PDB file of C-alpha atoms in Angstrom:
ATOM      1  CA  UNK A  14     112.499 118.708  92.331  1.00  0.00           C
ATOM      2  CA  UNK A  15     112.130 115.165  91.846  1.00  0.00           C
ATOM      3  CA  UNK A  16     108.918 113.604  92.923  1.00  0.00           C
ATOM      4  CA  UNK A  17     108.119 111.601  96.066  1.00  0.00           C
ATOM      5  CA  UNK A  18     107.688 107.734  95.336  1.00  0.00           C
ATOM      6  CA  UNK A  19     103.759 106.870  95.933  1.00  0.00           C
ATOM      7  CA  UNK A  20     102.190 103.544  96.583  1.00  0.00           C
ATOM      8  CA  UNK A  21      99.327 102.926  94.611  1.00  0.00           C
ATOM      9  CA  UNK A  22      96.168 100.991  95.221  1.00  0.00           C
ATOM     10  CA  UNK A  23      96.295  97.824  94.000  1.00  0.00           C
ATOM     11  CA  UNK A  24      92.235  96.305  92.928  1.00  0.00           C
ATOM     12  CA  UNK A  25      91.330  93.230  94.166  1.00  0.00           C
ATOM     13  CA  UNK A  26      90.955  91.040  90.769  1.00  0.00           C
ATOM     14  CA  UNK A  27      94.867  91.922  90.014  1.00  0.00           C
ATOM     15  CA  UNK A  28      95.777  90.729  93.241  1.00  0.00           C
ATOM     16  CA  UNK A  29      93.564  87.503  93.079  1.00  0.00           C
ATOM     17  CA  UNK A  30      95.582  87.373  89.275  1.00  0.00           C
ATOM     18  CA  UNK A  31      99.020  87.730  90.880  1.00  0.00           C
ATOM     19  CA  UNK A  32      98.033  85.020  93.826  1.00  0.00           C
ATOM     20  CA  UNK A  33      96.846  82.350  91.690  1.00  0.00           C
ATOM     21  CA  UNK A  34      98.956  83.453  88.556  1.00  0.00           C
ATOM     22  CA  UNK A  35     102.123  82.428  91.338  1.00  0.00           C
ATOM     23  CA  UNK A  36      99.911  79.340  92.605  1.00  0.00           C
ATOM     24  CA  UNK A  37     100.164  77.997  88.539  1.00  0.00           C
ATOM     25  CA  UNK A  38     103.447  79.047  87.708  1.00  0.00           C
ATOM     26  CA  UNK A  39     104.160  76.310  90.781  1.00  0.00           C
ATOM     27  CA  UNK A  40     101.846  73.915  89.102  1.00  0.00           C
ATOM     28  CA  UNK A  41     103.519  73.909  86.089  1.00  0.00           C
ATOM     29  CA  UNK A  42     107.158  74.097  86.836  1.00  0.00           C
ATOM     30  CA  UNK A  43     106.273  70.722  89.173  1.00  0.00           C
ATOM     31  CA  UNK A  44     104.194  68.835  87.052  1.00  0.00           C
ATOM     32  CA  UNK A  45     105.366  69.825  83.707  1.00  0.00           C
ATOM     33  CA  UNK A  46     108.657  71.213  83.154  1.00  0.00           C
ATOM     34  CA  UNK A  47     110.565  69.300  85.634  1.00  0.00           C
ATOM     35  CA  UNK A  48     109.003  65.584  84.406  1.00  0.00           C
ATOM     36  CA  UNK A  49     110.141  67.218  81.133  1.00  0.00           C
ATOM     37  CA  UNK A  50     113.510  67.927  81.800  1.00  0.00           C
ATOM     38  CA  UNK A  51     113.865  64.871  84.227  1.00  0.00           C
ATOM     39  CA  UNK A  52     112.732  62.726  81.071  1.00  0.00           C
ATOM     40  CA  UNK A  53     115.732  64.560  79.087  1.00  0.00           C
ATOM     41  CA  UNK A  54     118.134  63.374  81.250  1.00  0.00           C
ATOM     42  CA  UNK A  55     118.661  66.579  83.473  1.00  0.00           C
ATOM     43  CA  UNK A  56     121.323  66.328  87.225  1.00  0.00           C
ATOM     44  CA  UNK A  57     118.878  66.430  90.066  1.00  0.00           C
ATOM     45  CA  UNK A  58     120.713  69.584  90.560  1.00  0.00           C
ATOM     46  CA  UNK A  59     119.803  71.012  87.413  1.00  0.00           C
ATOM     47  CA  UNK A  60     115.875  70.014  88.758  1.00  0.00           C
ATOM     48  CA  UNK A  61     116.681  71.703  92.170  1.00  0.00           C
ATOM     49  CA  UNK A  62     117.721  74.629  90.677  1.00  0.00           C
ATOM     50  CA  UNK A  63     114.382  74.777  88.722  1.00  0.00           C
ATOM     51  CA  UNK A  64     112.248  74.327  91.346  1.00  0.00           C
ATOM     52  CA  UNK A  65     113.412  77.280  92.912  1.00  0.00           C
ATOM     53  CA  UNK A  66     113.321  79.617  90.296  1.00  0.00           C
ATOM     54  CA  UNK A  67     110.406  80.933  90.498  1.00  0.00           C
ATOM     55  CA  UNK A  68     111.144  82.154  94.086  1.00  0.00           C
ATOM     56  CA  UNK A  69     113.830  83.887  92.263  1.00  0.00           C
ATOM     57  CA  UNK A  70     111.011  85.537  90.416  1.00  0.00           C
ATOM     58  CA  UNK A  71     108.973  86.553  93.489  1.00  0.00           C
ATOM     59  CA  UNK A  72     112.289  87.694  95.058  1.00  0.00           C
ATOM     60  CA  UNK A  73     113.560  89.819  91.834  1.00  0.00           C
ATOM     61  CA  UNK A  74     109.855  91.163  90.771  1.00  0.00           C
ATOM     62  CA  UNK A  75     109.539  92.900  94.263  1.00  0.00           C
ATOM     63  CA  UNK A  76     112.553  94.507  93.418  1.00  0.00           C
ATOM     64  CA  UNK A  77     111.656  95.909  90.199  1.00  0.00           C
ATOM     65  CA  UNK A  78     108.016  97.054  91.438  1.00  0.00           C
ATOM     66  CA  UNK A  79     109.781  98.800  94.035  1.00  0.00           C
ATOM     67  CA  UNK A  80     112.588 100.175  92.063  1.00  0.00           C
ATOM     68  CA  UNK A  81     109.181 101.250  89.236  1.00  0.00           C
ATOM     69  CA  UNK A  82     107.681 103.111  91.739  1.00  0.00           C
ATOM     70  CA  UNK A  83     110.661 105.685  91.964  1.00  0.00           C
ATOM     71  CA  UNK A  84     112.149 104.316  94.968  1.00  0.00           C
ATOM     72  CA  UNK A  85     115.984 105.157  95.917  1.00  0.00           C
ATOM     73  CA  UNK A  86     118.670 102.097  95.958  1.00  0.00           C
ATOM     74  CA  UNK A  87     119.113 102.057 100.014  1.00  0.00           C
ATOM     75  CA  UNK A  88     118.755 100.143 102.698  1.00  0.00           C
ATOM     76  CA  UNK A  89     116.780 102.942 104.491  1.00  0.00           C
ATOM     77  CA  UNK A  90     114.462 103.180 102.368  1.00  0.00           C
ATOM     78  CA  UNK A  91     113.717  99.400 101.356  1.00  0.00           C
ATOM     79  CA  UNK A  92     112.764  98.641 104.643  1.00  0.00           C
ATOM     80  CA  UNK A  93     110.669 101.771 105.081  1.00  0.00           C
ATOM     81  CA  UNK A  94     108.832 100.754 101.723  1.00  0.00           C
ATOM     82  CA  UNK A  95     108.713  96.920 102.718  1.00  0.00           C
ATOM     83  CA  UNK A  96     108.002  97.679 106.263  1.00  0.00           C
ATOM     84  CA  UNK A  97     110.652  95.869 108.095  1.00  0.00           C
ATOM     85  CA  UNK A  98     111.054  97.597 111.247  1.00  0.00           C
ATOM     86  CA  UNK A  99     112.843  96.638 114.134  1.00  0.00           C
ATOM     87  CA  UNK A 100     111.192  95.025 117.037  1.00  0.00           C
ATOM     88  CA  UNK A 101     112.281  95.644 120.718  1.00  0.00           C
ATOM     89  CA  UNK A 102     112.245  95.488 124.569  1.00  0.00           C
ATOM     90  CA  UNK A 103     108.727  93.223 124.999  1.00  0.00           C
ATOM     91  CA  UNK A 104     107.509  92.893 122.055  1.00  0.00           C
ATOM     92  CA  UNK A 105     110.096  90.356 121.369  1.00  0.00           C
ATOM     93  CA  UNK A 106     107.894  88.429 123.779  1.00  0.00           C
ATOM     94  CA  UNK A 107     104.928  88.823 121.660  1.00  0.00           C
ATOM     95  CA  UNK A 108     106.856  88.600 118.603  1.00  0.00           C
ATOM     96  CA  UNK A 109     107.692  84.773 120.235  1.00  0.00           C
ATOM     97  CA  UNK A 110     104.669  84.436 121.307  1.00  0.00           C
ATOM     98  CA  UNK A 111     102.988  84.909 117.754  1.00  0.00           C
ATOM     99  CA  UNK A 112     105.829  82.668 115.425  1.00  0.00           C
ATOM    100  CA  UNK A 113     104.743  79.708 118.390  1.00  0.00           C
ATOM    101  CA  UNK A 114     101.221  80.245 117.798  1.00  0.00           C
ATOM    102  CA  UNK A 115     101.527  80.368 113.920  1.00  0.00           C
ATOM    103  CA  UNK A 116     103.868  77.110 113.761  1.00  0.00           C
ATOM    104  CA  UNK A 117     101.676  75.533 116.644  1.00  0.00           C
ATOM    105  CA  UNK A 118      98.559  75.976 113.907  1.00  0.00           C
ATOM    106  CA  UNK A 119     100.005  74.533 111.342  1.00  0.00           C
ATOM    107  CA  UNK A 120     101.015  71.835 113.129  1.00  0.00           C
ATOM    108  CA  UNK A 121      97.924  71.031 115.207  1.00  0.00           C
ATOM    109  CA  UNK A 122      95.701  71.352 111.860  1.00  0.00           C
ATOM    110  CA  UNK A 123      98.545  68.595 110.437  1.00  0.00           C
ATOM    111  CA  UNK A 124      97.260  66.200 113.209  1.00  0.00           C
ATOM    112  CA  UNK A 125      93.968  67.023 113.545  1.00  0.00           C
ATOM    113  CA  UNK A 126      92.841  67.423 109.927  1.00  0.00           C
ATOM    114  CA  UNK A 127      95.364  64.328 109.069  1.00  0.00           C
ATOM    115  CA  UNK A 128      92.896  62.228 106.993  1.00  0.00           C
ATOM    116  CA  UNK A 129      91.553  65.143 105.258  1.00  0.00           C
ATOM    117  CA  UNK A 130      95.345  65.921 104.383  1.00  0.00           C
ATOM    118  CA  UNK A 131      96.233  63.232 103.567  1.00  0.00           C
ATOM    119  CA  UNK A 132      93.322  62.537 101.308  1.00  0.00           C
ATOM    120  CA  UNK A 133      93.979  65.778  99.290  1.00  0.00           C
ATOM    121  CA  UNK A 134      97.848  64.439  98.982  1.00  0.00           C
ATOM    122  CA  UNK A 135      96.637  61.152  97.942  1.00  0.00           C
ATOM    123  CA  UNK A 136      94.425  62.567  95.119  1.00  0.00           C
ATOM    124  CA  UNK A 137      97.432  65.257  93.870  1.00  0.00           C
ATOM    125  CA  UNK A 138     100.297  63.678  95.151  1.00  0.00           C
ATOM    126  CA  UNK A 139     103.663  65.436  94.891  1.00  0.00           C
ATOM    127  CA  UNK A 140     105.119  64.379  91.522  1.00  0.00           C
ATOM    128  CA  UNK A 141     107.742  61.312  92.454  1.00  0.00           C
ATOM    129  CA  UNK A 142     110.720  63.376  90.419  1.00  0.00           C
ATOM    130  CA  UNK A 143     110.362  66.046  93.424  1.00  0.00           C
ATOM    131  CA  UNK A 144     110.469  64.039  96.003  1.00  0.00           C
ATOM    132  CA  UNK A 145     113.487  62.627  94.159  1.00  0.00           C
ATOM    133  CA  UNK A 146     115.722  65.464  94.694  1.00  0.00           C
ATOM    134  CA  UNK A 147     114.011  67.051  97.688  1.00  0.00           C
ATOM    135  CA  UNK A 148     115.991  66.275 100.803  1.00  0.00           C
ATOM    136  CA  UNK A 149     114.961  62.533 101.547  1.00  0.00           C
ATOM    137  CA  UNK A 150     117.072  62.156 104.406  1.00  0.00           C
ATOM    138  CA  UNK A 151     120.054  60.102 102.857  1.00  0.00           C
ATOM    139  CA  UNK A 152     119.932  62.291  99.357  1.00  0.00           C
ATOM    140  CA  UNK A 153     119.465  66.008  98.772  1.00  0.00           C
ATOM    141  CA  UNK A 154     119.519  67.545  94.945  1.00  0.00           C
ATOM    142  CA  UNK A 155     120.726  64.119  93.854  1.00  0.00           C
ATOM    143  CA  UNK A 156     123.951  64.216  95.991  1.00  0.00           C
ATOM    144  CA  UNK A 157     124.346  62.148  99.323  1.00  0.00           C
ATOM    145  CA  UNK A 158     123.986  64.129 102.173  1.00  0.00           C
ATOM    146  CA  UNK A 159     125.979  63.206 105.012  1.00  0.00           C
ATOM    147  CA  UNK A 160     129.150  64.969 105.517  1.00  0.00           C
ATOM    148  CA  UNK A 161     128.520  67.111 102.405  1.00  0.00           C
ATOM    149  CA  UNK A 162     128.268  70.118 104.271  1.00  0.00           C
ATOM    150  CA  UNK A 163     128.225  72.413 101.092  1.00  0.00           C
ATOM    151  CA  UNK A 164     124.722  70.953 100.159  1.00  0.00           C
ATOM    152  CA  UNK A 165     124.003  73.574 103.647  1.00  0.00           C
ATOM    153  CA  UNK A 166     124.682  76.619 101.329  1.00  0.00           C
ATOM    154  CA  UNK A 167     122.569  74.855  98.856  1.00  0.00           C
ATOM    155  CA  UNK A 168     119.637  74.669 100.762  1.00  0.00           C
ATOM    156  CA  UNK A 169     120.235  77.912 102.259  1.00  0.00           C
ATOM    157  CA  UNK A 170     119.634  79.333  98.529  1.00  0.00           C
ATOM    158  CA  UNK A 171     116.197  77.320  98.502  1.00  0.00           C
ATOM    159  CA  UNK A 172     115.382  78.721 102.200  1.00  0.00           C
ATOM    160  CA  UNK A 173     116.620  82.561 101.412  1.00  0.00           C
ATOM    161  CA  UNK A 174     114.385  82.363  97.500  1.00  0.00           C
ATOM    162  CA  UNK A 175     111.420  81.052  99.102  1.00  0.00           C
ATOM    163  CA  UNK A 176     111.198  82.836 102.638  1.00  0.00           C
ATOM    164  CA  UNK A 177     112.562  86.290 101.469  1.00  0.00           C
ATOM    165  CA  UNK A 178     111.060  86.266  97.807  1.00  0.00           C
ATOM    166  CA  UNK A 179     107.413  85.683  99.368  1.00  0.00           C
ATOM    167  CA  UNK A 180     107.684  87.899 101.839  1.00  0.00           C
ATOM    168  CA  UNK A 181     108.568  90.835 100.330  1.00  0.00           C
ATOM    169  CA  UNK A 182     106.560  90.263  97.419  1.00  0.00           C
ATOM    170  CA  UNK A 183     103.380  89.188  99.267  1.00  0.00           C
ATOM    171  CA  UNK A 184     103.792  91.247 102.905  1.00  0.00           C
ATOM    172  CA  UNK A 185     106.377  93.883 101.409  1.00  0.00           C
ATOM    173  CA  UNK A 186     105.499  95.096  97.741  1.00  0.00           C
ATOM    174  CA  UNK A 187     101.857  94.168  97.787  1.00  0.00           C
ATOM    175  CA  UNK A 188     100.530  94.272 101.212  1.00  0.00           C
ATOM    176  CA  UNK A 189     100.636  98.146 101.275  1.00  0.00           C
ATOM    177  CA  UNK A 190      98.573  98.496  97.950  1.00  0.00           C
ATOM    178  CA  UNK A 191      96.352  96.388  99.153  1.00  0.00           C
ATOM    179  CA  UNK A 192      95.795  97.742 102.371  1.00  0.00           C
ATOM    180  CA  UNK A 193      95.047 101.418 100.123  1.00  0.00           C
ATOM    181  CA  UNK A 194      92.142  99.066  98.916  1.00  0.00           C
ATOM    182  CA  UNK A 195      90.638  96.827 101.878  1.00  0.00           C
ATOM    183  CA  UNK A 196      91.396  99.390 104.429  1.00  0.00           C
ATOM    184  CA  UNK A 197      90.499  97.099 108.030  1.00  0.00           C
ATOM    185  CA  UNK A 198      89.817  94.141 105.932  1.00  0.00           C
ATOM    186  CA  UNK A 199      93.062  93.943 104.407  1.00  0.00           C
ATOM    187  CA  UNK A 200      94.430  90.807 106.552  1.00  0.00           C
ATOM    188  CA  UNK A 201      91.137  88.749 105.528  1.00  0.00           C
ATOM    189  CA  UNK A 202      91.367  89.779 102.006  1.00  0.00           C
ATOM    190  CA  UNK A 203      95.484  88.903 101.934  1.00  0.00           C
ATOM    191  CA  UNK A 204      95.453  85.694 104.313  1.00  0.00           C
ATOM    192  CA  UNK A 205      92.692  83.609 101.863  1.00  0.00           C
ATOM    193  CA  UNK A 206      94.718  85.216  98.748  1.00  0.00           C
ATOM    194  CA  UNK A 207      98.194  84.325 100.289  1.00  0.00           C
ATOM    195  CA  UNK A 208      96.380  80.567 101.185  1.00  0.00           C
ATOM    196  CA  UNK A 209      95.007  80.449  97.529  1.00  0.00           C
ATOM    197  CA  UNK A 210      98.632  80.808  96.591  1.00  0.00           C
ATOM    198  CA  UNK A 211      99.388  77.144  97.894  1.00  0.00           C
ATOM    199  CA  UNK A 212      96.794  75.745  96.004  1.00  0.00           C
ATOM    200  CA  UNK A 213      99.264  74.397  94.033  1.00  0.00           C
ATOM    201  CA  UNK A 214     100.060  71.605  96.351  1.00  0.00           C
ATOM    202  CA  UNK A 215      96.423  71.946  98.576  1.00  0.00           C
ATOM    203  CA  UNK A 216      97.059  69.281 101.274  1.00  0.00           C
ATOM    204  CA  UNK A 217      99.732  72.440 102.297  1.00  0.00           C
ATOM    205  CA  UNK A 218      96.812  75.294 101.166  1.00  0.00           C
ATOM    206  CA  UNK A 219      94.237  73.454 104.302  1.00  0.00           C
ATOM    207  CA  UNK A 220      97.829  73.900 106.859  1.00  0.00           C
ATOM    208  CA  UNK A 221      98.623  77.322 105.908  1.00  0.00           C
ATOM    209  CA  UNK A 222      94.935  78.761 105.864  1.00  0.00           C
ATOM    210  CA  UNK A 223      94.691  79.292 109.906  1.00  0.00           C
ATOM    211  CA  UNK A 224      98.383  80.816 110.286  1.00  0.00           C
ATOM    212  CA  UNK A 225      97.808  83.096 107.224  1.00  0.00           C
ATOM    213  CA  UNK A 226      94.538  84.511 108.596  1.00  0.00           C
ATOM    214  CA  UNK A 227      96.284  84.810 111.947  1.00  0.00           C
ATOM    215  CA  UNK A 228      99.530  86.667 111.339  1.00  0.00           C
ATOM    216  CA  UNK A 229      97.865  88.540 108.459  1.00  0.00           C
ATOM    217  CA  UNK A 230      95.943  90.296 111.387  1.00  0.00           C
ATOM    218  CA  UNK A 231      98.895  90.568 113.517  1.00  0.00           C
ATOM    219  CA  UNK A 232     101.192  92.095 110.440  1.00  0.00           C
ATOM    220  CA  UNK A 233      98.278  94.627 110.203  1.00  0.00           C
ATOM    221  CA  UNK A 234      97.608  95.611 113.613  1.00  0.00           C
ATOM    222  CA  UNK A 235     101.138  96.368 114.319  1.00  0.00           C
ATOM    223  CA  UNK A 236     102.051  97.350 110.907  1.00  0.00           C
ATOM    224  CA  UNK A 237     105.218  95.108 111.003  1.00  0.00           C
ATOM    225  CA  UNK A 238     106.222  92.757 108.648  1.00  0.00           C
ATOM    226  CA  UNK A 239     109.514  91.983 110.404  1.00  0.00           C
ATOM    227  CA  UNK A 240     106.945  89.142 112.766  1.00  0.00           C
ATOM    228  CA  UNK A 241     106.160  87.355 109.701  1.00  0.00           C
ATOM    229  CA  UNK A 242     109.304  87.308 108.581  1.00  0.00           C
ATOM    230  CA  UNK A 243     110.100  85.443 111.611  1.00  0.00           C
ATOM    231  CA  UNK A 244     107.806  83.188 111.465  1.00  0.00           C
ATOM    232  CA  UNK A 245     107.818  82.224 108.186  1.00  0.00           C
ATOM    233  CA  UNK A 246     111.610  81.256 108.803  1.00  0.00           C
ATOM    234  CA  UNK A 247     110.793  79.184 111.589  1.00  0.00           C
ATOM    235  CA  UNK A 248     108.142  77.192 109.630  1.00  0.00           C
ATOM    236  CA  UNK A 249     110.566  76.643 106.738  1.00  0.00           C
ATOM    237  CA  UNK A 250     113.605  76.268 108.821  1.00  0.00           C
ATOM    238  CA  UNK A 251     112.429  72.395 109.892  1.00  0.00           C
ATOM    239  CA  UNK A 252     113.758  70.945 107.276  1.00  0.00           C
ATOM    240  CA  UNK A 253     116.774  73.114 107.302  1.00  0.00           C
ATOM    241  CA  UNK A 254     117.254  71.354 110.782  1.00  0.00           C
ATOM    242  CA  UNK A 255     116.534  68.127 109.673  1.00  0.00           C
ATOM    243  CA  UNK A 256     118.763  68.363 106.936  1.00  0.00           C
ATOM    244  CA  UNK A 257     121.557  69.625 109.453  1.00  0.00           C
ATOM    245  CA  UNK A 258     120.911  66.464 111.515  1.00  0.00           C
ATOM    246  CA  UNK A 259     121.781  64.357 108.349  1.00  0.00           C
ATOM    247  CA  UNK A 260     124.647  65.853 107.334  1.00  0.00           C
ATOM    248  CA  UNK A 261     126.002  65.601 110.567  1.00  0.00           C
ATOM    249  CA  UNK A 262     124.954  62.194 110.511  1.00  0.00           C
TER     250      UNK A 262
END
């Protein structure tokens, strides 16, 4: 008989390794690799591509520690293991009611803490090659953006590597092995962890710090990780909008 997949603590110093082993990996890829390749003459799209990889990591790495732990290939059973469950009748309400809150956080500590941000962005600025190739509003991975509707598929890679990957690395692989180890605590321990894990650009690590401590309790009191989910979409679909807008023109 073939044995039943287990979850295994996780201790707190590896998790504080993965967190800020993800926050330098950022660090690097931003402020050394793509100046690097930028200075070799690389496509903007070649840089986009880049700066999404290691989402691609996050995204494929959950994968493998779930496959490692003996887990079957099915649908069933990755959402029982990531704990996506569905969410129904009235707690849709609350569900809408938590995403507002979460955005409306990181958007009130935007205005409120705005010289304090914007001091931290002024002191580690993002390098000038992102911004470059970021969506700017006429541009977006070095290719102008209105009418280019493809560039919509483009940034829907960015938006699926960098919601998905996180979440079920951070909420779906390693939230349960960390709740085997901070029991109660767990949402305290994982909202500064998952906040340390912006440090990599911190005028964004003082924005996220309320809304991680907040839905970290919520994704542990109803043992859902389907609500963050949501909301983490909603946060990062702004610019998805935005860019939307400008294709449209």
């Amino acid at each position: 008989m073939k044995p039943q997949p287990q979850i295994k603590p996780i201790p707190f110093f590896t998790s504080l390794v993965i967190f800020l082993g993800a926050a330098i990996l950022f660090l690097i890829n931003e402020r050394v690799v793509i100046p690097y390749l930028d200075q070799q003459g690389a496509s903007h799209l070649i840089l986009f591509l880049t700066y999404i990889s290691p989402f691609a990591l996050f995204f494929f790495g959950a994968l493998y520690g779930y496959r490692k732990e003996g887990n079957p290939w099915n649908w069933k059973a990755l959402k029982a293991r990531f704990r996506y469950k569905p969410i129904k009748g009235k707690m849709w309400l609350w569900t809408l009611l938590f995403v507002a809150i979460d955005v409306a956080s990181y958007l009130a500590v935007y205005k409120l803490a705005f010289p304090l941000v914007k001091k931290i962005h002024d002191a580690f600025p993002t390098p000038e090659v992102v911004t470059k190739f970021m969506n700017n509003g006429e541009t977006f991975a070095g290719y102008n953006v209105q009418g280019n509707w493809w560039l919509l598929g483009l940034f829907l890679l960015l938006f699926f590597l960098n919601v998905v990957g996180e979440e079920i690395l951070w909420r779906g692989y390693l939230w349960p092995r960390q709740e085997l180890t901070h029991g109660k605590y767990t949402w305290i321990v994982h909202g500064l962890l998952w906040t340390s894990f912006h440090l990599f650009a911190p005028y964004n690590a003082v924005m996220v710090l309320p809304g991680a401590l907040f839905m970290s309790y919520i994704t542990q009191k109803y043992q859902n990780n389907t609500i963050f989910l949501i909301s983490h979409a909603t946060l990062n679909g702004i610019p998805l909008i935005m860019l939307l807008m400008n294709i449209i023109g």
